[in-house]
Amino acid sequence: MSFSVAGEEDFFLEEKKFKQYCEEFIKHSQKIGDGWEWRTSKDFADGYLSKTHFQVTNRNVPPDLKEKNKDNIEQMLFMHVEESLDDSQVDGVCATAEVIRYEYHVLYSNSYQVPVLYFRACFLDGRPLTLDEIWKSVHACYQARLLEGPWDTITQQEHPLLGQPFFVLHPCRTNEFMSSVLITSQKENRCTNYITSWLSIVGPVVGLNLSLSYAKLASEQMLI
Amino acid sequence: MISYLTLVTDKVKKHFQKVMRQEEVSEIWFEYEGTPLKWHYPIGLLFDLHASNTALPWSITVHFKNFPEKDLLHCHSKDVIEAHFMACIKEADALKHKSQVINEMQKKDHKQLWMGLQNDKFEQFWAINRKLMEYPPEDSGFRYIPFRIYQAATERPFIQKLFRPIASGGQLHTLGDLLKDVCPSAITPEDGEMKTQVMIHGIEPMLETPIQWLSEHMSYPDNFLHISIIPQPTD
């Protein structure tokens, strides 16, 4: 197994393993053109995953669109620009849409020995989103959890390698939820890429989704 | 107790707001010789890093306009400062005790740490903080030492790595051992001279000092050792 087990509930990720999983992740991203790249800091060997994409947000969904999409109203909250829309939908979207540039970084935390998701977001005119706007844009399913303890969940922090303000999804609970994921895959003798599993869980909270093909990557490795 | 800029400048804000129009006042921020000061760094660290060779009192410039979004974190309320301070304490305990001590504490204990800092109440603060400075009798120190090394004018804001206070043979690691491991340039002379100083709380501790002792006795209230590497002062 690729993680050190300090106790039954401890599945710490070592930094070397972090880099290996990221490498596999990047390879797959390149295959499917998903836009993730590996960046290194100027003076040290530290590196991180990085991806930028644009999202159209539609906070005030026009009534006619609401009707058409009654069943997937949550998906309307974040729509990728690449999705093709028919003319009637485009009109509706443009009326109340805002384009936001998101930049996501995955760094390794020595202190918690887990990956951490950093991100920043700004409108096309350069205005950065406020913490309030970020909290409001958290996916509807996670709003309840966020409201329980917003200050423990997403806050603004200094990026440890770039020194600039970023928003961060707090890592102190990562070990808890990753333990159950990893215990299950251990039991089922499945190979998992820690980064893929982790990102598929935390990403959607802040509008970052992973293609299902990343899951196939892990099962393909089993055949080796 | 040393604290954070935005926590101690209520009077400054009120003073300037008396002479400014409402529409002119947006978020307060501070700057020294053109460099925006990061409020989330302890004041003592900021001074060591930017102005240690100057005389007190430290003159900094207050701004109420043109908040530098790319350089500074926002600080719209005391909640932000509390969240930041508690996040540092939690991270330090993750390193020292795998978060066991901080997690065993109740919410009211966490609040007491914050209130002690906010109201400058040494006894109140240390009643709880002393538990964060303890370690199991069978160990000789913490699991890892919470520290950050700062050098002005590098892109990377600080260096932070895992470092054990006790060597495998049981000897105590020193400040010199730490620097040799994570920032050797700080203790390497250039052309036979030391070009830099190693500073914590405005003093240069001896490199032979055990890092475990430094962590217990010279950490900031956030439980981190904030170490500045600054140029030797030219007289």
Coordinates of C-alpha atoms in Angstrom, one line a residue:
Chain A
M1 CA 0.0 0.0 0.0
S2 CA 1.2 3.5 -0.7
F3 CA 0.3 5.4 2.5
S4 CA 1.7 5.1 5.9
V5 CA -0.8 3.9 8.5
A6 CA 0.0 5.4 11.8
G7 CA -3.2 4.1 13.4
E8 CA -6.4 2.6 12.1
E9 CA -7.8 6.0 11.3
D10 CA -4.6 7.6 10.1
F11 CA -3.9 7.5 6.4
F12 CA -1.2 10.2 6.1
L13 CA 0.0 10.9 2.6
E14 CA 3.8 11.2 2.3
E15 CA 5.2 14.0 0.2
K16 CA 7.0 11.7 -2.2
K17 CA 3.7 9.8 -2.8
F18 CA 1.9 13.1 -3.3
K19 CA 4.3 13.9 -6.1
Q20 CA 3.9 10.5 -7.7
Y21 CA 0.1 10.6 -7.6
C22 CA 0.2 14.1 -9.1
E23 CA 2.4 12.9 -11.9
E24 CA -0.1 10.1 -12.8
F25 CA -2.9 12.6 -12.5
I26 CA -1.1 15.1 -14.9
K27 CA -0.5 12.3 -17.4
H28 CA -4.2 11.5 -17.6
S29 CA -5.1 15.2 -17.7
Q30 CA -2.8 15.6 -20.7
K31 CA -4.4 12.6 -22.4
I32 CA -7.9 14.1 -22.1
G33 CA -6.9 17.8 -22.5
D34 CA -8.2 18.7 -19.0
G35 CA -5.7 21.5 -18.5
W36 CA -3.9 20.5 -15.3
E37 CA -0.2 21.2 -15.2
W38 CA 2.6 20.8 -12.7
R39 CA 4.3 24.0 -11.5
T40 CA 7.4 24.3 -9.4
S41 CA 8.5 27.1 -7.1
K42 CA 11.6 29.1 -8.3
D43 CA 14.0 28.3 -5.5
F44 CA 13.0 24.9 -4.3
A45 CA 11.9 21.5 -5.5
D46 CA 8.4 22.1 -4.2
G47 CA 5.6 21.8 -6.8
Y48 CA 1.9 21.9 -7.1
L49 CA -0.9 21.1 -9.5
S50 CA -2.5 24.0 -11.3
K51 CA -5.5 24.6 -13.5
T52 CA -7.4 27.7 -14.7
H53 CA -10.8 27.7 -16.1
F54 CA -13.7 30.0 -16.8
Q55 CA -17.2 29.4 -15.4
V56 CA -20.4 31.1 -16.3
T57 CA -22.5 31.6 -13.2
N58 CA -26.2 32.1 -13.4
R59 CA -27.3 33.1 -9.9
N60 CA -30.6 34.6 -11.1
V61 CA -32.0 31.9 -13.3
P62 CA -34.6 33.4 -15.6
P63 CA -38.1 31.8 -15.1
D64 CA -38.3 30.2 -18.5
L65 CA -34.9 28.5 -18.0
K66 CA -36.1 27.3 -14.6
E67 CA -39.0 25.6 -16.2
K68 CA -36.9 23.8 -18.8
N69 CA -34.4 22.7 -16.2
K70 CA -36.5 22.0 -13.2
D71 CA -34.7 18.7 -12.4
N72 CA -31.1 20.0 -12.7
I73 CA -31.4 23.5 -11.2
E74 CA -28.2 22.9 -9.2
Q75 CA -26.3 22.3 -12.4
M76 CA -27.4 25.7 -13.6
L77 CA -25.4 27.3 -10.8
F78 CA -22.2 26.5 -12.7
M79 CA -22.1 25.9 -16.4
H80 CA -18.9 25.4 -18.4
V81 CA -18.5 27.8 -21.2
E82 CA -17.6 24.9 -23.5
E83 CA -21.1 23.4 -23.2
S84 CA -23.1 24.2 -26.3
L85 CA -26.3 26.0 -25.7
D86 CA -29.1 26.5 -28.2
D87 CA -30.1 30.0 -29.1
S88 CA -33.0 30.4 -26.6
Q89 CA -30.8 29.2 -23.8
V90 CA -27.9 31.5 -24.8
D91 CA -30.2 34.6 -24.6
G92 CA -31.4 33.6 -21.2
V93 CA -27.9 32.9 -19.9
C94 CA -26.3 36.1 -21.2
A95 CA -29.0 38.2 -19.6
T96 CA -27.9 37.4 -16.1
A97 CA -24.6 35.6 -16.6
E98 CA -21.2 36.5 -15.2
V99 CA -18.0 34.9 -16.3
I100 CA -15.5 34.2 -13.5
R101 CA -11.9 33.1 -13.9
Y102 CA -11.0 30.4 -11.4
E103 CA -7.5 29.3 -10.7
Y104 CA -7.1 26.1 -8.7
H105 CA -3.8 24.9 -7.0
V106 CA -3.2 21.6 -5.2
L107 CA -0.4 21.9 -2.7
Y108 CA 1.0 19.5 -0.2
S109 CA 0.7 20.4 3.5
N110 CA 3.6 19.2 5.6
S111 CA 1.7 20.0 8.8
Y112 CA -1.3 17.9 8.1
Q113 CA 0.3 15.5 5.6
V114 CA -2.5 15.8 3.1
P115 CA -3.1 17.8 -0.1
V116 CA -4.8 21.2 0.2
L117 CA -6.9 23.0 -2.4
Y118 CA -6.1 26.7 -2.9
F119 CA -8.1 28.8 -5.4
R120 CA -8.7 32.3 -6.4
A121 CA -11.5 33.8 -8.5
C122 CA -12.0 37.0 -10.3
F123 CA -14.4 38.6 -12.8
L124 CA -13.2 39.3 -16.3
D125 CA -12.5 42.9 -15.3
G126 CA -10.0 41.8 -12.8
R127 CA -12.1 42.3 -9.7
P128 CA -11.5 39.5 -7.3
L129 CA -14.4 37.8 -5.6
T130 CA -14.9 38.5 -1.9
L131 CA -15.0 35.8 0.8
D132 CA -18.7 36.4 1.0
E133 CA -19.2 35.9 -2.7
I134 CA -17.1 32.7 -2.5
W135 CA -19.2 31.4 0.4
K136 CA -22.4 32.1 -1.6
S137 CA -21.1 30.3 -4.6
V138 CA -20.4 27.1 -2.7
H139 CA -22.6 24.3 -4.2
A140 CA -26.1 24.1 -2.7
C141 CA -25.5 20.6 -1.3
Y142 CA -22.6 21.9 0.9
Q143 CA -24.2 25.1 2.1
A144 CA -25.5 23.5 5.3
R145 CA -22.0 22.2 6.2
L146 CA -20.5 25.6 5.3
L147 CA -23.0 27.5 7.5
E148 CA -22.1 25.2 10.5
G149 CA -18.6 26.6 10.5
P150 CA -17.6 28.9 7.7
W151 CA -14.4 30.0 9.4
D152 CA -13.3 26.4 9.6
T153 CA -14.2 25.6 6.0
I154 CA -13.2 28.3 3.4
T155 CA -11.1 31.3 4.3
Q156 CA -8.6 33.6 2.6
Q157 CA -5.0 32.7 3.3
E158 CA -1.5 33.5 2.0
H159 CA -0.4 31.0 -0.7
P160 CA 2.7 29.3 0.9
L161 CA 4.7 29.4 -2.3
L162 CA 3.5 32.5 -4.1
G163 CA 2.8 34.7 -1.2
Q164 CA -0.5 36.0 -2.7
P165 CA -4.0 35.9 -1.2
F166 CA -5.9 32.7 -2.2
F167 CA -9.0 31.0 -0.8
V168 CA -8.3 27.7 0.9
L169 CA -10.5 24.7 1.7
H170 CA -9.3 23.8 5.2
P171 CA -7.4 20.6 5.4
C172 CA -7.8 19.6 9.0
R173 CA -10.7 17.2 8.3
T174 CA -9.2 15.7 5.1
N175 CA -7.8 12.7 7.0
E176 CA -11.3 11.8 8.3
F177 CA -13.0 11.5 5.0
M178 CA -10.0 10.1 3.1
S179 CA -9.7 7.3 5.7
S180 CA -13.1 5.8 4.8
V181 CA -12.3 6.0 1.1
L182 CA -9.0 4.4 1.4
I183 CA -10.1 1.7 3.9
T184 CA -12.8 0.7 1.4
S185 CA -10.5 0.5 -1.6
Q186 CA -8.0 -1.5 0.5
K187 CA -10.7 -4.0 1.4
E188 CA -11.7 -4.3 -2.3
N189 CA -8.1 -4.6 -3.4
R190 CA -8.5 -1.6 -5.7
C191 CA -5.7 0.7 -6.7
T192 CA -6.6 4.3 -6.0
N193 CA -4.9 7.5 -6.8
Y194 CA -5.2 9.5 -3.6
I195 CA -5.2 12.8 -5.5
T196 CA -8.0 11.7 -7.8
S197 CA -10.2 10.4 -5.0
W198 CA -9.5 13.5 -2.8
L199 CA -10.1 16.0 -5.6
S200 CA -13.3 14.3 -6.7
I201 CA -14.6 14.9 -3.2
V202 CA -13.5 18.4 -2.4
G203 CA -13.4 19.9 -5.9
P204 CA -17.2 20.0 -6.4
V205 CA -17.6 22.1 -3.2
V206 CA -15.9 25.0 -5.0
G207 CA -17.1 24.4 -8.6
L208 CA -14.2 22.1 -9.7
N209 CA -15.4 18.9 -11.3
L210 CA -13.4 15.9 -12.5
S211 CA -14.2 13.9 -15.6
L212 CA -15.2 10.3 -14.8
S213 CA -12.4 9.1 -17.0
Y214 CA -10.0 9.8 -14.1
A215 CA -11.7 6.9 -12.3
K216 CA -11.0 4.6 -15.2
L217 CA -7.3 5.6 -14.8
A218 CA -7.2 4.0 -11.4
S219 CA -8.8 0.7 -12.4
E220 CA -6.6 0.4 -15.5
Q221 CA -3.6 0.4 -13.2
M222 CA -4.9 -2.7 -11.5
L223 CA -4.3 -4.7 -14.7
I224 CA -0.6 -3.9 -14.7
Chain B
M1 CA 1.7 40.2 24.4
I2 CA 2.6 40.7 20.8
S3 CA -0.3 40.7 18.5
Y4 CA -1.6 41.6 15.0
L5 CA -1.8 45.0 13.4
T6 CA -5.5 45.0 12.8
L7 CA -6.2 43.8 16.3
V8 CA -4.4 46.8 18.0
T9 CA -5.4 49.7 15.7
D10 CA -9.0 50.4 16.6
K11 CA -7.9 53.8 18.1
V12 CA -6.0 54.6 14.9
K13 CA -9.0 53.8 12.8
K14 CA -11.3 56.0 14.9
H15 CA -8.8 58.8 15.0
F16 CA -8.5 59.0 11.2
Q17 CA -12.2 58.4 10.5
K18 CA -12.9 61.6 12.5
V19 CA -11.2 63.6 9.8
M20 CA -12.3 61.7 6.7
R21 CA -15.5 61.6 4.7
Q22 CA -17.5 58.3 4.9
E23 CA -17.1 57.7 1.2
E24 CA -13.4 57.9 1.5
V25 CA -13.0 55.3 4.1
S26 CA -12.6 51.7 3.0
E27 CA -10.5 48.9 4.5
I28 CA -7.6 50.0 6.6
W29 CA -4.1 48.8 5.6
F30 CA -0.5 49.5 6.6
E31 CA 2.7 50.1 4.7
Y32 CA 6.3 50.6 5.5
E33 CA 8.7 52.2 3.0
G34 CA 6.4 51.2 0.1
T35 CA 5.9 47.6 1.3
P36 CA 2.3 46.6 2.3
L37 CA 2.5 45.1 5.7
K38 CA 0.8 41.7 6.1
W39 CA -1.5 42.1 9.1
H40 CA -1.7 38.3 9.5
Y41 CA 2.0 38.2 10.5
P42 CA 2.7 39.0 14.2
I43 CA 3.8 42.6 14.7
G44 CA 7.1 41.5 16.2
L45 CA 7.9 39.5 13.1
L46 CA 7.0 42.4 10.8
F47 CA 9.4 44.6 12.7
D48 CA 12.2 42.0 12.7
L49 CA 11.8 41.5 9.0
H50 CA 11.5 45.1 7.8
A51 CA 12.9 47.5 10.4
S52 CA 14.9 45.7 13.1
N53 CA 17.8 48.1 12.6
T54 CA 15.7 51.2 13.3
A55 CA 14.9 52.8 16.6
L56 CA 11.5 52.4 18.3
P57 CA 8.8 53.6 17.9
W58 CA 8.3 52.1 14.5
S59 CA 6.7 54.6 12.1
I60 CA 4.4 53.0 9.6
T61 CA 1.9 54.5 7.2
V62 CA -1.8 54.0 7.4
H63 CA -4.0 53.8 4.3
F64 CA -7.8 53.8 3.8
K65 CA -7.9 53.7 0.0
N66 CA -6.6 51.5 -2.8
F67 CA -6.4 48.3 -0.8
P68 CA -3.6 46.1 -2.5
E69 CA -5.7 43.1 -3.4
K70 CA -2.8 41.2 -4.8
D71 CA -0.6 41.5 -1.7
L72 CA -2.8 41.6 1.4
L73 CA -5.5 39.4 2.9
H74 CA -8.7 41.2 3.7
C75 CA -9.6 41.8 7.4
H76 CA -13.1 43.0 7.5
S77 CA -13.8 42.0 11.1
K78 CA -12.2 40.6 14.3
D79 CA -13.7 37.2 13.3
V80 CA -11.1 37.1 10.5
I81 CA -8.2 37.6 12.9
E82 CA -9.6 35.0 15.3
A83 CA -10.0 32.5 12.5
H84 CA -6.5 33.1 11.4
F85 CA -5.0 32.9 14.9
M86 CA -6.9 29.7 15.7
A87 CA -5.8 28.1 12.3
C88 CA -2.2 28.8 13.2
I89 CA -2.6 27.3 16.7
K90 CA -4.3 24.2 15.2
E91 CA -1.5 23.8 12.6
A92 CA 1.2 24.1 15.3
D93 CA -0.5 21.4 17.3
A94 CA -0.9 19.2 14.2
L95 CA 2.9 19.3 14.1
K96 CA 3.6 19.0 17.8
H97 CA 1.0 16.5 18.9
K98 CA -0.8 15.2 15.8
S99 CA -3.6 17.6 16.8
Q100 CA -4.4 15.5 19.9
V101 CA -4.1 18.3 22.5
I102 CA -6.0 20.9 20.6
N103 CA -8.8 18.4 19.6
E104 CA -9.2 17.3 23.2
M105 CA -9.8 20.9 24.3
Q106 CA -13.3 22.3 24.5
K107 CA -14.5 25.2 22.4
K108 CA -14.4 27.4 25.5
D109 CA -10.7 26.7 25.9
H110 CA -10.1 27.8 22.3
K111 CA -12.1 30.9 23.0
Q112 CA -9.9 31.5 26.1
L113 CA -6.8 31.5 24.0
W114 CA -8.2 34.0 21.6
M115 CA -9.7 36.2 24.4
G116 CA -6.4 36.1 26.3
L117 CA -4.6 37.4 23.2
Q118 CA -7.2 40.0 22.3
N119 CA -7.4 41.5 25.7
D120 CA -3.7 41.1 26.5
K121 CA -4.3 38.8 29.5
F122 CA -1.2 36.8 30.0
E123 CA -2.5 34.5 32.8
Q124 CA -5.7 33.8 30.9
F125 CA -3.8 32.9 27.8
W126 CA -1.2 30.7 29.4
A127 CA -3.7 28.8 31.5
I128 CA -4.6 27.0 28.2
N129 CA -1.4 27.5 26.2
R130 CA 0.7 25.6 28.7
K131 CA -1.1 22.4 27.7
L132 CA 0.0 23.0 24.1
M133 CA 3.6 23.2 25.4
E134 CA 3.6 19.8 27.2
Y135 CA 4.6 16.5 25.8
P136 CA 4.2 12.8 26.9
P137 CA 6.8 11.9 29.6
E138 CA 8.2 9.1 27.5
D139 CA 9.1 11.6 24.7
S140 CA 11.8 14.2 25.0
G141 CA 9.9 16.8 23.1
F142 CA 7.4 17.5 20.4
R143 CA 6.8 15.4 17.3
Y144 CA 7.8 18.2 14.9
I145 CA 8.7 21.8 15.6
P146 CA 6.3 24.5 14.3
F147 CA 8.5 27.1 12.7
R148 CA 8.7 29.4 9.7
I149 CA 11.8 31.1 8.3
Y150 CA 11.3 34.4 6.6
Q151 CA 13.6 36.3 4.2
A152 CA 12.6 39.7 2.9
A153 CA 12.3 40.1 -0.9
T154 CA 11.9 36.4 -1.9
E155 CA 8.9 35.3 -3.8
R156 CA 8.4 32.5 -1.5
P157 CA 6.9 34.0 1.7
F158 CA 8.5 31.5 4.1
I159 CA 10.2 28.2 4.5
Q160 CA 8.4 25.6 6.5
K161 CA 9.5 21.9 6.7
L162 CA 9.1 18.9 9.0
F163 CA 11.9 18.9 11.6
R164 CA 12.2 16.8 14.6
P165 CA 13.6 18.3 17.8
I166 CA 15.3 15.0 18.9
A167 CA 17.7 13.1 16.8
S168 CA 17.4 9.3 16.4
G169 CA 20.3 8.9 18.9
G170 CA 18.3 11.0 21.5
Q171 CA 20.4 14.2 21.3
L172 CA 18.6 17.5 21.1
H173 CA 18.7 19.2 17.8
T174 CA 19.8 22.9 17.9
L175 CA 18.8 26.0 16.0
G176 CA 22.0 25.6 14.0
D177 CA 20.9 22.0 13.1
L178 CA 17.5 23.3 11.9
L179 CA 19.1 26.0 9.7
K180 CA 21.7 23.7 8.2
D181 CA 18.9 21.4 7.2
V182 CA 16.3 23.8 5.8
C183 CA 18.1 27.0 5.1
P184 CA 21.9 26.5 5.0
S185 CA 22.5 29.9 3.3
A186 CA 21.4 31.5 6.6
I187 CA 24.5 30.3 8.4
T188 CA 27.0 30.1 5.5
P189 CA 29.5 32.9 5.5
E190 CA 30.2 34.6 2.1
D191 CA 33.9 35.6 1.6
G192 CA 34.6 34.7 5.2
E193 CA 31.9 37.0 6.6
M194 CA 28.4 36.4 7.8
K195 CA 26.1 38.5 5.6
T196 CA 23.0 37.7 7.5
Q197 CA 21.6 37.6 11.0
V198 CA 19.2 35.0 12.4
M199 CA 16.6 36.8 14.5
I200 CA 13.7 35.8 16.7
H201 CA 11.8 38.4 18.8
G202 CA 14.4 41.0 18.0
I203 CA 17.3 39.0 19.4
E204 CA 19.9 36.6 17.8
P205 CA 19.7 33.3 19.8
M206 CA 22.9 31.3 19.9
L207 CA 22.9 28.6 17.2
E208 CA 23.7 26.0 19.9
T209 CA 20.3 26.5 21.6
P210 CA 18.1 23.4 21.5
I211 CA 15.2 23.9 19.2
Q212 CA 12.8 22.2 21.6
W213 CA 13.7 24.8 24.2
L214 CA 13.2 27.6 21.7
S215 CA 9.8 26.2 20.7
E216 CA 8.6 26.0 24.3
H217 CA 9.9 29.4 25.4
M218 CA 10.3 31.6 22.3
S219 CA 7.3 30.8 20.2
Y220 CA 4.8 33.5 19.4
P221 CA 1.3 33.3 20.9
D222 CA 0.3 31.3 17.7
N223 CA 2.8 28.6 18.9
F224 CA 5.1 29.1 15.9
L225 CA 8.7 30.1 16.0
H226 CA 8.9 32.9 13.4
I227 CA 12.5 33.2 12.4
S228 CA 13.8 36.1 10.3
I229 CA 17.0 36.0 8.2
I230 CA 17.9 39.6 7.7
P231 CA 21.0 41.4 6.3
Q232 CA 23.7 42.2 8.8
P233 CA 23.3 45.9 9.8
T234 CA 25.9 48.2 8.2
D235 CA 27.0 50.7 10.8

